[in-house]
Amino acid sequence: MLNLRLSLTDALCARAEPGNREYAMRDTRLPGLALRVQPCGSRSWVIRARIDGKAVRRSLGSFPETGVKAARATARAVLAGETLTPATPLTVPHFATFQIEHEQRCGVFYKSQGLRTYRAYIRCELLPAFGHQRLDAISRQDVIRWFEGYSLRRPGGANRALGILAQMLGRAKAWGYMPDGWRNPARGIRMNRRKVVGTFLSDDEMARLGSVLDKRIRTGCTASALLRFLTLTGCRVSEAIHLEWADLLPDRLRLRDSKTGPRDVPLGSPVRRFLQSHRANIRRNGGCASGHVFPLAGRQHYEGVRSIWFIVRREAGLPLKLRIHDLRHSFASHAVMSGETLFTTSRLLGHSRVQMTARYAHLADDVLAATCEKLGALLIAQTR
């Protein structure tokens, strides 16, 4: 953010033109006082200082309603530890205005896909519902009424939008916009129960899938090799599509960009042998000199894998509802059924929380039956 250091006057503040990004005009006569100029044209006063070792940031009103002299007087009162009187209340922005600042300051922390999703929820749901309201006027009843209405249409989308709203209002509090004693109305609302989507392949289904994939790989089908790679590693399809040979280390893959950020994927000897065989197969079939591990026809795009998946799924006699992402579910489920802990499986999948892995870790009936037999024998032995 651009920062200008000036001896502020009402005339200078009145001539402040909005730019493409927010910038601040800092007062040299009273350090810590600044006029923030938003791209939408709004201008507001803010004071930043450290009082008793704590960082303090307070909004002091908007310009021109609050002039330079009044802003300095209010800022001095804050620095002296005095309580602001009702004559100098905080100016709380409307949701639509605050959203612009929130995106400018927090948008850099989103990945490109996440930023597009964030903007879609803002544009389609949050702005129509709350854009006309001041932030401190948004009540818990307003949020619940909106959330319940949206939940009737899209329960999962309502959960995501509620999380964005709660985070935005929390930022407004942290940035000094909200009055003392204000409580976030979006916190503590029970979200909709998430429907577990997805299944996993049985041993027989995995065998049929492997047979079809091996047959197609021998013909030089790169997309089939990518699908085989997913069954062996549990990687996301987007991670495999954009994987390059430069990311392949002797004992691991270094994913520079995944859903949860950069991460390493450990490679066992079966996966390493498969990748070596795949590389030799590309050279033998006169493949292109692309740096991608799985160079797809045309361009590196999900549709290039999806079309092959439909063919493979049909040839292997797999359920029509089975998705490519269910290969990742199967990896997690078979890892747990083989005795691996949820924590270990979570690390392999690159999940940020173990709870995410628990949703994917399905258990086959024969595994549950074997567990019942083992527990039954143990309990009988203990009661004799």
Short mmCIF file of C-alpha atoms in Angstrom, two decimals:
data_model
loop_
_atom_site.label_atom_id
_atom_site.label_comp_id
_atom_site.label_asym_id
_atom_site.label_seq_id
_atom_site.Cartn_x
_atom_site.Cartn_y
_atom_site.Cartn_z
CA MET A 1 0.00 0.00 0.00
CA LEU A 2 1.32 3.46 -0.98
CA ASN A 3 2.07 5.68 2.02
CA LEU A 4 2.46 9.46 1.75
CA ARG A 5 3.87 11.50 4.63
CA LEU A 6 2.43 15.03 4.68
CA SER A 7 1.42 17.79 7.03
CA LEU A 8 -2.27 17.19 6.46
CA THR A 9 -4.77 19.98 5.90
CA ASP A 10 -8.42 19.90 4.95
CA ALA A 11 -7.51 21.18 1.48
CA LEU A 12 -4.97 18.38 0.92
CA CYS A 13 -7.41 15.73 2.11
CA ALA A 14 -10.17 17.11 -0.12
CA ARG A 15 -7.90 16.84 -3.18
CA ALA A 16 -6.94 13.22 -2.45
CA GLU A 17 -7.87 11.22 -5.54
CA PRO A 18 -8.74 7.50 -5.34
CA GLY A 19 -6.31 5.13 -7.03
CA ASN A 20 -6.40 1.54 -8.22
CA ARG A 21 -5.46 0.42 -4.71
CA GLU A 22 -5.95 1.76 -1.20
CA TYR A 23 -3.31 4.19 0.01
CA ALA A 24 -2.68 6.21 3.17
CA MET A 25 -1.77 9.86 3.74
CA ARG A 26 0.15 9.92 7.03
CA ASP A 27 0.22 13.04 9.18
CA THR A 28 3.72 14.28 10.06
CA ARG A 29 2.36 16.52 12.84
CA LEU A 30 0.82 13.61 14.74
CA PRO A 31 2.62 10.30 14.10
CA GLY A 32 0.20 7.38 13.84
CA LEU A 33 -2.65 9.40 12.35
CA ALA A 34 -3.46 8.66 8.71
CA LEU A 35 -6.18 9.24 6.15
CA ARG A 36 -7.03 6.06 4.25
CA VAL A 37 -8.23 6.61 0.68
CA GLN A 38 -10.17 3.72 -0.88
CA PRO A 39 -10.48 2.99 -4.63
CA CYS A 40 -14.22 3.60 -4.29
CA GLY A 41 -13.50 7.19 -3.17
CA SER A 42 -14.30 6.88 0.55
CA ARG A 43 -11.81 8.47 2.95
CA SER A 44 -11.52 7.62 6.63
CA TRP A 45 -9.26 8.45 9.57
CA VAL A 46 -7.30 5.84 11.48
CA ILE A 47 -4.84 6.02 14.38
CA ARG A 48 -2.20 3.37 15.02
CA ALA A 49 -0.01 3.30 18.10
CA ARG A 50 1.27 1.13 20.93
CA ILE A 51 -0.29 1.81 24.33
CA ASP A 52 1.01 -0.10 27.36
CA GLY A 53 2.84 -2.44 24.99
CA LYS A 54 -0.29 -3.32 23.01
CA ALA A 55 -0.95 -2.42 19.38
CA VAL A 56 -3.94 -0.11 19.08
CA ARG A 57 -5.77 0.66 15.85
CA ARG A 58 -8.89 2.81 15.91
CA SER A 59 -11.08 4.25 13.21
CA LEU A 60 -11.81 7.91 13.95
CA GLY A 61 -14.47 8.78 11.41
CA SER A 62 -14.70 9.68 7.75
CA PHE A 63 -13.60 12.75 5.84
CA PRO A 64 -14.97 15.42 5.29
CA GLU A 65 -17.43 14.77 8.13
CA THR A 66 -14.42 14.72 10.46
CA GLY A 67 -11.86 17.40 9.57
CA VAL A 68 -8.12 17.37 10.20
CA LYS A 69 -8.28 19.30 13.48
CA ALA A 70 -11.07 17.10 14.86
CA ALA A 71 -9.20 13.95 13.80
CA ARG A 72 -6.02 15.12 15.55
CA ALA A 73 -7.94 15.95 18.72
CA THR A 74 -9.62 12.54 18.75
CA ALA A 75 -6.32 10.79 18.01
CA ARG A 76 -4.64 12.56 20.94
CA ALA A 77 -7.49 11.42 23.18
CA VAL A 78 -6.94 7.84 22.07
CA LEU A 79 -3.18 8.08 22.64
CA ALA A 80 -3.83 9.49 26.12
CA GLY A 81 -5.99 6.49 26.92
CA GLU A 82 -9.20 8.51 27.13
CA THR A 83 -12.57 7.07 26.18
CA LEU A 84 -14.10 8.50 23.04
CA THR A 85 -17.24 10.50 23.76
CA PRO A 86 -20.47 10.08 21.83
CA ALA A 87 -19.59 13.30 19.98
CA THR A 88 -16.78 11.43 18.17
CA PRO A 89 -18.23 8.00 17.35
CA LEU A 90 -16.57 5.40 15.21
CA THR A 91 -17.64 5.40 11.57
CA VAL A 92 -18.54 1.84 10.61
CA PRO A 93 -18.54 1.20 6.85
CA HIS A 94 -21.26 -0.57 4.93
CA PHE A 95 -20.64 -4.18 3.98
CA ALA A 96 -20.28 -3.33 0.28
CA THR A 97 -17.58 -0.75 1.03
CA PHE A 98 -15.72 -2.95 3.49
CA GLN A 99 -15.73 -5.87 1.07
CA ILE A 100 -13.53 -3.91 -1.33
CA GLU A 101 -10.93 -3.31 1.37
CA HIS A 102 -11.16 -6.90 2.59
CA GLU A 103 -10.44 -8.30 -0.87
CA GLN A 104 -7.52 -5.92 -1.39
CA ARG A 105 -5.89 -6.84 1.92
CA CYS A 106 -6.74 -10.55 2.10
CA GLY A 107 -7.09 -11.54 -1.55
CA VAL A 108 -3.33 -12.04 -1.88
CA PHE A 109 -3.58 -15.01 0.51
CA TYR A 110 -6.03 -16.87 -1.76
CA LYS A 111 -4.97 -19.13 -4.58
CA SER A 112 -6.40 -18.18 -7.97
CA GLN A 113 -9.21 -20.76 -7.83
CA GLY A 114 -9.98 -19.85 -4.22
CA LEU A 115 -10.16 -16.17 -5.11
CA ARG A 116 -12.62 -16.88 -7.91
CA THR A 117 -14.76 -18.89 -5.52
CA TYR A 118 -14.60 -16.13 -2.90
CA ARG A 119 -15.68 -13.51 -5.42
CA ALA A 120 -18.56 -15.69 -6.62
CA TYR A 121 -19.96 -16.05 -3.09
CA ILE A 122 -19.53 -12.32 -2.47
CA ARG A 123 -21.23 -11.32 -5.73
CA CYS A 124 -24.06 -13.85 -5.74
CA GLU A 125 -24.92 -14.19 -2.05
CA LEU A 126 -23.29 -11.87 0.47
CA LEU A 127 -23.60 -8.53 -1.33
CA PRO A 128 -27.30 -9.02 -2.18
CA ALA A 129 -28.00 -10.02 1.44
CA PHE A 130 -25.84 -7.56 3.41
CA GLY A 131 -24.32 -5.05 0.99
CA HIS A 132 -26.70 -2.23 2.00
CA GLN A 133 -26.14 -2.69 5.76
CA ARG A 134 -23.52 -1.18 8.04
CA LEU A 135 -21.30 -3.87 9.50
CA ASP A 136 -22.40 -3.25 13.08
CA ALA A 137 -26.08 -3.32 12.02
CA ILE A 138 -25.89 -6.92 10.77
CA SER A 139 -27.71 -8.89 13.47
CA ARG A 140 -27.64 -12.57 14.28
CA GLN A 141 -31.28 -12.83 13.17
CA ASP A 142 -30.29 -11.37 9.78
CA VAL A 143 -27.52 -13.94 9.36
CA ILE A 144 -29.68 -16.89 10.46
CA ARG A 145 -32.54 -15.85 8.16
CA TRP A 146 -30.18 -15.57 5.18
CA PHE A 147 -28.34 -18.81 6.04
CA GLU A 148 -31.51 -20.87 6.39
CA GLY A 149 -32.87 -19.57 3.09
CA TYR A 150 -29.64 -20.31 1.24
CA SER A 151 -29.41 -23.75 2.89
CA LEU A 152 -32.68 -24.77 1.26
CA ARG A 153 -31.03 -24.30 -2.14
CA ARG A 154 -27.41 -25.25 -1.52
CA PRO A 155 -26.50 -26.58 1.94
CA GLY A 156 -22.81 -26.90 1.12
CA GLY A 157 -22.64 -23.47 -0.49
CA ALA A 158 -24.38 -21.96 2.55
CA ASN A 159 -21.69 -23.43 4.81
CA ARG A 160 -18.92 -21.97 2.67
CA ALA A 161 -20.55 -18.53 2.42
CA LEU A 162 -21.19 -18.43 6.17
CA GLY A 163 -17.51 -19.10 6.80
CA ILE A 164 -16.52 -16.23 4.50
CA LEU A 165 -18.96 -13.88 6.24
CA ALA A 166 -17.70 -14.82 9.70
CA GLN A 167 -14.10 -14.30 8.62
CA MET A 168 -14.86 -10.90 7.09
CA LEU A 169 -16.67 -9.63 10.19
CA GLY A 170 -13.83 -10.89 12.35
CA ARG A 171 -11.38 -8.90 10.23
CA ALA A 172 -13.54 -5.79 10.63
CA LYS A 173 -13.25 -6.18 14.40
CA ALA A 174 -9.49 -6.73 14.24
CA TRP A 175 -9.04 -3.69 11.98
CA GLY A 176 -10.78 -1.39 14.46
CA TYR A 177 -14.09 -0.81 12.68
CA MET A 178 -16.41 -2.34 15.26
CA PRO A 179 -17.43 -0.76 18.59
CA ASP A 180 -16.40 -2.18 21.94
CA GLY A 181 -18.55 -5.07 23.07
CA TRP A 182 -19.57 -6.05 19.54
CA ARG A 183 -19.93 -9.80 18.97
CA ASN A 184 -19.63 -11.52 15.61
CA PRO A 185 -23.19 -12.56 14.61
CA ALA A 186 -21.91 -15.23 12.19
CA ARG A 187 -20.01 -17.17 14.83
CA GLY A 188 -21.55 -20.18 16.55
CA ILE A 189 -24.24 -20.89 13.96
CA ARG A 190 -24.55 -24.64 13.40
CA MET A 191 -23.61 -25.49 9.85
CA ASN A 192 -25.44 -27.97 7.66
CA ARG A 193 -24.45 -31.60 7.99
CA ARG A 194 -22.15 -32.50 5.15
CA LYS A 195 -23.23 -35.39 2.97
CA VAL A 196 -20.42 -37.87 2.54
CA VAL A 197 -19.82 -38.05 -1.20
CA GLY A 198 -17.74 -40.73 -2.77
CA THR A 199 -16.98 -44.40 -2.39
CA PHE A 200 -14.00 -46.68 -2.67
CA LEU A 201 -13.09 -49.57 -4.88
CA SER A 202 -13.11 -53.11 -3.53
CA ASP A 203 -10.17 -55.45 -4.10
CA ASP A 204 -11.95 -57.02 -7.08
CA GLU A 205 -12.76 -53.62 -8.60
CA MET A 206 -9.18 -52.46 -8.11
CA ALA A 207 -7.95 -55.58 -9.91
CA ARG A 208 -10.28 -54.98 -12.87
CA LEU A 209 -9.29 -51.31 -13.04
CA GLY A 210 -5.59 -52.19 -12.92
CA SER A 211 -5.96 -54.72 -15.72
CA VAL A 212 -7.67 -52.17 -18.01
CA LEU A 213 -5.16 -49.44 -17.18
CA ASP A 214 -2.14 -51.71 -17.80
CA LYS A 215 -3.58 -52.71 -21.18
CA ARG A 216 -4.11 -49.09 -22.23
CA ILE A 217 -0.72 -47.97 -20.88
CA ARG A 218 1.01 -50.48 -23.16
CA THR A 219 -0.66 -48.76 -26.11
CA GLY A 220 0.85 -45.42 -25.05
CA CYS A 221 -2.22 -43.84 -23.38
CA THR A 222 -0.74 -41.17 -21.11
CA ALA A 223 -4.05 -40.41 -19.41
CA SER A 224 -4.31 -44.05 -18.34
CA ALA A 225 -0.80 -43.82 -16.85
CA LEU A 226 -1.93 -40.76 -14.93
CA LEU A 227 -4.92 -42.69 -13.55
CA ARG A 228 -2.61 -45.51 -12.48
CA PHE A 229 -0.41 -42.92 -10.74
CA LEU A 230 -3.45 -41.65 -8.79
CA THR A 231 -4.24 -45.16 -7.51
CA LEU A 232 -0.64 -45.57 -6.30
CA THR A 233 -0.18 -42.19 -4.59
CA GLY A 234 -3.59 -40.76 -3.67
CA CYS A 235 -2.63 -37.48 -5.35
CA ARG A 236 -5.29 -35.11 -6.64
CA VAL A 237 -5.85 -35.19 -10.39
CA SER A 238 -4.83 -31.52 -10.71
CA GLU A 239 -1.53 -32.28 -8.97
CA ALA A 240 -0.78 -35.10 -11.41
CA ILE A 241 -1.76 -33.07 -14.49
CA HIS A 242 0.70 -30.29 -13.68
CA LEU A 243 3.47 -32.54 -12.32
CA GLU A 244 6.83 -32.04 -14.05
CA TRP A 245 9.90 -34.26 -14.16
CA ALA A 246 11.84 -31.54 -12.35
CA ASP A 247 9.56 -32.18 -9.34
CA LEU A 248 10.63 -35.82 -9.15
CA LEU A 249 13.32 -36.34 -6.47
CA PRO A 250 15.00 -39.66 -5.64
CA ASP A 251 12.58 -40.52 -2.82
CA ARG A 252 9.71 -38.06 -3.15
CA LEU A 253 7.68 -35.75 -5.30
CA ARG A 254 7.92 -32.04 -4.58
CA LEU A 255 4.55 -30.51 -5.39
CA ARG A 256 5.10 -26.79 -5.76
CA ASP A 257 1.41 -26.00 -5.80
CA SER A 258 -1.36 -28.15 -4.34
CA LYS A 259 -4.74 -27.42 -2.78
CA THR A 260 -3.16 -26.95 0.65
CA GLY A 261 0.06 -25.35 -0.62
CA PRO A 262 3.47 -26.83 -1.44
CA ARG A 263 4.07 -30.31 -0.05
CA ASP A 264 6.22 -33.41 -0.53
CA VAL A 265 4.80 -36.83 -1.43
CA PRO A 266 6.97 -39.78 -0.30
CA LEU A 267 7.52 -42.39 -3.01
CA GLY A 268 7.84 -46.09 -2.34
CA SER A 269 9.76 -48.40 -4.64
CA PRO A 270 6.62 -49.54 -6.57
CA VAL A 271 5.80 -45.96 -7.49
CA ARG A 272 9.40 -45.20 -8.46
CA ARG A 273 9.50 -48.29 -10.69
CA PHE A 274 6.23 -47.28 -12.28
CA LEU A 275 7.51 -43.77 -13.06
CA GLN A 276 10.75 -45.15 -14.52
CA SER A 277 8.76 -47.54 -16.72
CA HIS A 278 6.41 -44.72 -17.72
CA ARG A 279 9.31 -42.48 -18.74
CA ALA A 280 10.85 -45.24 -20.83
CA ASN A 281 7.47 -45.90 -22.43
CA ILE A 282 7.15 -42.23 -23.45
CA ARG A 283 10.57 -42.28 -25.10
CA ARG A 284 9.86 -45.58 -26.80
CA ASN A 285 6.63 -44.23 -28.28
CA GLY A 286 8.33 -41.06 -29.48
CA GLY A 287 6.63 -38.79 -26.96
CA CYS A 288 7.07 -35.02 -27.04
CA ALA A 289 9.82 -33.27 -25.14
CA SER A 290 7.33 -31.71 -22.69
CA GLY A 291 8.50 -31.29 -19.13
CA HIS A 292 5.24 -32.74 -17.83
CA VAL A 293 5.30 -36.24 -16.39
CA PHE A 294 1.95 -36.97 -18.02
CA PRO A 295 1.82 -34.93 -21.26
CA LEU A 296 -1.79 -34.96 -22.44
CA ALA A 297 -3.01 -34.51 -25.99
CA GLY A 298 -3.78 -30.89 -26.80
CA ARG A 299 -3.10 -29.18 -23.47
CA GLN A 300 -2.78 -30.05 -19.79
CA HIS A 301 -6.45 -29.98 -18.85
CA TYR A 302 -8.81 -32.02 -16.68
CA GLU A 303 -11.09 -32.84 -19.60
CA GLY A 304 -8.25 -34.74 -21.27
CA VAL A 305 -8.27 -37.20 -18.35
CA ARG A 306 -12.01 -37.19 -17.74
CA SER A 307 -12.85 -38.45 -21.23
CA ILE A 308 -10.43 -41.39 -20.86
CA TRP A 309 -11.80 -42.11 -17.37
CA PHE A 310 -15.29 -42.68 -18.80
CA ILE A 311 -13.87 -45.25 -21.21
CA VAL A 312 -11.76 -46.99 -18.56
CA ARG A 313 -14.67 -47.06 -16.10
CA ARG A 314 -16.91 -48.74 -18.67
CA GLU A 315 -14.30 -51.30 -19.76
CA ALA A 316 -13.57 -52.23 -16.14
CA GLY A 317 -17.26 -52.64 -15.31
CA LEU A 318 -17.13 -50.05 -12.51
CA PRO A 319 -20.20 -48.19 -11.16
CA LEU A 320 -21.25 -45.22 -13.28
CA LYS A 321 -21.30 -42.97 -10.20
CA LEU A 322 -17.59 -43.60 -9.57
CA ARG A 323 -15.54 -40.40 -10.03
CA ILE A 324 -11.83 -39.90 -10.64
CA HIS A 325 -11.57 -38.36 -7.16
CA ASP A 326 -12.79 -41.67 -5.71
CA LEU A 327 -9.37 -43.11 -6.56
CA ARG A 328 -8.06 -40.79 -3.84
CA HIS A 329 -10.82 -42.00 -1.50
CA SER A 330 -9.82 -45.59 -2.26
CA PHE A 331 -6.18 -44.86 -1.46
CA ALA A 332 -7.20 -43.47 1.94
CA SER A 333 -9.62 -46.30 2.71
CA HIS A 334 -7.20 -49.09 1.79
CA ALA A 335 -4.45 -47.39 3.80
CA VAL A 336 -6.65 -47.39 6.91
CA MET A 337 -7.84 -50.95 6.31
CA SER A 338 -4.22 -52.09 6.05
CA GLY A 339 -3.57 -50.79 9.56
CA GLU A 340 -2.26 -47.26 8.93
CA THR A 341 -3.38 -44.57 11.36
CA LEU A 342 -5.54 -41.65 10.30
CA PHE A 343 -2.65 -39.31 11.11
CA THR A 344 -0.24 -41.14 8.79
CA THR A 345 -2.85 -41.35 6.03
CA SER A 346 -3.61 -37.66 6.48
CA ARG A 347 0.06 -36.80 5.95
CA LEU A 348 0.19 -38.94 2.81
CA LEU A 349 -2.87 -37.22 1.35
CA GLY A 350 -1.69 -33.73 2.29
CA HIS A 351 -4.76 -32.93 4.39
CA SER A 352 -4.47 -29.97 6.76
CA ARG A 353 -6.77 -31.68 9.30
CA VAL A 354 -7.17 -35.33 10.29
CA GLN A 355 -10.95 -34.83 10.25
CA MET A 356 -10.77 -34.51 6.46
CA THR A 357 -9.14 -37.92 6.19
CA ALA A 358 -11.73 -39.51 8.48
CA ARG A 359 -14.47 -38.58 5.97
CA TYR A 360 -12.70 -40.57 3.24
CA ALA A 361 -11.64 -43.60 5.27
CA HIS A 362 -14.43 -46.05 4.47
CA LEU A 363 -14.17 -49.60 5.76
CA ALA A 364 -15.15 -52.74 3.87
CA ASP A 365 -17.66 -55.15 5.42
CA ASP A 366 -15.15 -57.98 5.63
CA VAL A 367 -12.74 -55.77 7.59
CA LEU A 368 -15.50 -54.85 10.03
CA ALA A 369 -16.48 -58.50 10.37
CA ALA A 370 -12.89 -59.50 11.07
CA THR A 371 -12.67 -56.80 13.73
CA CYS A 372 -15.86 -58.06 15.38
CA GLU A 373 -14.46 -61.59 15.44
CA LYS A 374 -11.23 -60.39 17.03
CA LEU A 375 -12.99 -58.29 19.68
CA GLY A 376 -15.43 -61.09 20.44
CA ALA A 377 -12.64 -63.60 21.02
CA LEU A 378 -10.79 -61.11 23.21
CA LEU A 379 -13.84 -60.37 25.38
CA ILE A 380 -14.66 -64.07 25.79
CA ALA A 381 -11.10 -64.77 26.86
CA GLN A 382 -11.25 -61.98 29.44
CA THR A 383 -14.49 -63.22 31.01
CA ARG A 384 -13.43 -66.82 31.51
#
